[in-house]
Coordinates of C-alpha atoms in Angstrom, one line a residue:
M279 CA 13.4 149.9 120.3
R280 CA 15.3 147.8 117.5
Y281 CA 17.7 144.8 118.6
F282 CA 19.6 142.3 117.0
I283 CA 20.1 139.0 119.1
Y284 CA 23.4 137.4 118.9
C285 CA 24.3 133.5 120.0
R286 CA 27.7 132.4 120.2
K287 CA 29.2 129.3 120.9
S288 CA 33.0 128.9 121.3
S289 CA 35.3 127.0 118.7
E290 CA 35.4 124.2 121.5
A291 CA 34.4 121.0 121.4
E292 CA 30.7 120.1 120.5
D293 CA 30.6 118.0 124.1
R294 CA 31.9 120.8 126.0
Q295 CA 29.3 122.9 124.7
V296 CA 26.3 123.9 127.5
A297 CA 24.1 126.0 125.7
S298 CA 24.0 125.2 121.8
I299 CA 23.1 128.3 119.7
E300 CA 20.0 126.9 118.9
S301 CA 18.9 126.6 122.5
Q302 CA 19.9 130.0 123.1
L303 CA 17.9 131.4 120.1
T304 CA 14.7 129.1 121.8
T305 CA 15.4 130.7 125.0
L306 CA 16.0 134.4 123.6
K307 CA 12.8 133.9 121.6
R308 CA 10.8 132.6 123.9
A309 CA 11.7 135.6 126.4
F310 CA 12.3 138.3 123.9
V311 CA 10.0 138.3 120.2
D312 CA 6.9 138.8 121.6
R313 CA 6.9 142.1 123.8
S314 CA 5.7 144.8 122.1
D315 CA 8.5 147.3 123.1
I316 CA 11.3 145.3 120.6
E317 CA 12.0 144.8 117.4
I318 CA 14.1 141.9 116.1
A319 CA 16.0 143.7 113.4
G320 CA 18.4 140.9 113.1
I321 CA 19.8 137.8 114.3
Y322 CA 23.6 137.1 114.5
E323 CA 25.1 133.8 115.3
E324 CA 28.8 132.3 115.2
S325 CA 30.5 129.0 116.3
F326 CA 34.1 131.1 117.3
S327 CA 35.6 132.0 120.9
A328 CA 35.3 135.6 122.5
K329 CA 38.4 135.1 124.9
A330 CA 39.9 137.1 121.4
P331 CA 39.0 140.7 119.5
G332 CA 38.1 139.4 115.6
R333 CA 34.9 137.5 115.8
P334 CA 33.1 138.0 112.1
Q335 CA 29.3 138.1 112.7
F336 CA 30.2 140.1 115.9
G337 CA 32.3 142.8 114.2
E338 CA 29.0 142.9 111.4
M339 CA 27.0 143.7 114.3
L340 CA 28.5 146.0 116.1
A341 CA 28.8 148.1 112.6
Q342 CA 25.3 147.4 111.5
I343 CA 24.4 149.1 115.0
E344 CA 27.1 152.0 114.8
K345 CA 25.0 152.6 111.4
G346 CA 21.5 152.7 113.3
A347 CA 20.1 149.2 112.2
A348 CA 19.5 148.5 115.7
H349 CA 19.7 150.2 119.4
G350 CA 20.5 147.3 121.8
I351 CA 21.2 143.4 121.4
I352 CA 19.8 141.1 122.8
A353 CA 22.1 138.0 123.8
W354 CA 21.7 134.4 126.3
A355 CA 24.1 135.8 129.0
T356 CA 27.1 138.6 129.2
D357 CA 30.0 136.4 128.1
R358 CA 28.3 135.6 124.7
L359 CA 29.1 138.9 124.0
A360 CA 32.4 139.6 125.5
R361 CA 35.3 137.7 127.1
N362 CA 38.3 139.8 126.6
S363 CA 38.9 143.4 127.3
I364 CA 38.8 145.2 123.2
D365 CA 35.7 143.6 122.7
S366 CA 33.9 143.9 126.4
G367 CA 35.7 148.0 126.0
R368 CA 33.9 148.7 122.7
I369 CA 30.7 147.6 124.3
I370 CA 30.9 149.8 127.0
Y371 CA 32.5 152.9 125.4
M372 CA 29.1 151.9 122.8
L373 CA 26.7 152.5 125.4
D374 CA 28.4 155.4 126.9
C375 CA 28.1 157.4 123.8
G376 CA 24.3 156.8 123.5
V377 CA 24.6 153.7 120.8
I378 CA 24.1 151.0 122.1
R379 CA 21.4 151.8 124.2
D380 CA 20.0 148.7 125.7
L381 CA 21.2 145.5 126.1
K382 CA 19.0 142.0 127.4
F383 CA 19.6 139.2 128.9
P384 CA 17.2 136.0 130.0
T385 CA 18.7 135.8 133.1
H386 CA 18.9 139.0 133.9
T387 CA 17.9 143.0 133.7
F388 CA 21.0 145.3 132.7
E389 CA 21.1 148.9 133.7
N390 CA 22.7 151.6 131.8
N391 CA 24.5 152.6 133.9
S392 CA 27.6 152.7 135.4
Q393 CA 27.5 149.8 137.6
G394 CA 25.4 148.1 135.2
K395 CA 28.3 148.8 132.3
F396 CA 30.8 146.0 134.1
I397 CA 31.1 142.6 133.9
S398 CA 31.7 141.8 137.5
S399 CA 33.2 138.7 138.1
E400 CA 29.8 137.9 140.0
T401 CA 28.1 138.3 136.8
L402 CA 30.0 136.0 134.9
M403 CA 29.8 133.4 137.7
S404 CA 26.6 133.7 137.1
S405 CA 26.5 133.0 133.9
A406 CA 28.5 129.6 134.5
A407 CA 25.9 128.7 137.3
I408 CA 23.1 129.3 134.5
G409 CA 25.4 127.0 132.4
A410 CA 25.2 124.0 134.8
H411 CA 21.5 124.3 135.3
L412 CA 20.9 124.7 132.2
L413 CA 22.6 121.1 131.5
G414 CA 20.6 119.7 133.9
S415 CA 17.7 120.8 132.8
L416 CA 18.5 118.8 129.6
G417 CA 19.4 115.3 131.4
G418 CA 22.9 116.1 131.2
C419 CA 25.0 115.1 134.3
L420 CA 27.2 117.3 136.5
S421 CA 30.1 115.8 138.6
E422 CA 32.0 116.4 141.3
N423 CA 34.8 119.0 139.9
D424 CA 31.6 121.0 138.4
I425 CA 30.7 124.2 139.5
N426 CA 27.6 123.3 142.7
V427 CA 24.6 125.8 142.0
L428 CA 22.0 127.0 144.7
S429 CA 19.0 127.9 142.4
N430 CA 16.7 131.0 143.6
P431 CA 13.9 131.1 141.4
L432 CA 11.9 134.1 143.5
M433 CA 14.8 136.4 142.9
R434 CA 15.7 134.4 139.5
S435 CA 19.3 134.1 140.2
F436 CA 21.9 131.9 140.8
V437 CA 24.9 131.7 143.3
A438 CA 27.7 129.2 143.5
A439 CA 27.4 126.9 146.7
K440 CA 29.8 126.2 148.7
P441 CA 31.7 122.8 149.2

């Protein structure tokens, strides 16, 4: 199946970005490019907050999916795709209609069913935890004010540690 890769970082200050577009792209290529069931139809990158609708590259990517150029999206985490109800609803609707058939993330498996279509608070927390883990793996330091994270490598999951 044909997929677009979508990488986004917020337009906030560089020092607040846990995963740059370059590091997201490296992770996604490492996880998905060599798979025989995945064909990369294109790569979309942008530095734009997803808190409100109106991201130009995101809109262009969805328009190309509606034209049949691809049927799936690969992203670093769910919050790279949508952090507002308009974009979330659009993706869910496109999944419901079969225009988007699959979403792929290196951190978890998406199932195209009613449960998989909703971005739960647990998923968003998982994304924040992965960011904290990535910061640590890149040599960054976490302060007492940062999210405390426990890693479960067997389950490939992260959970918030209780203080």
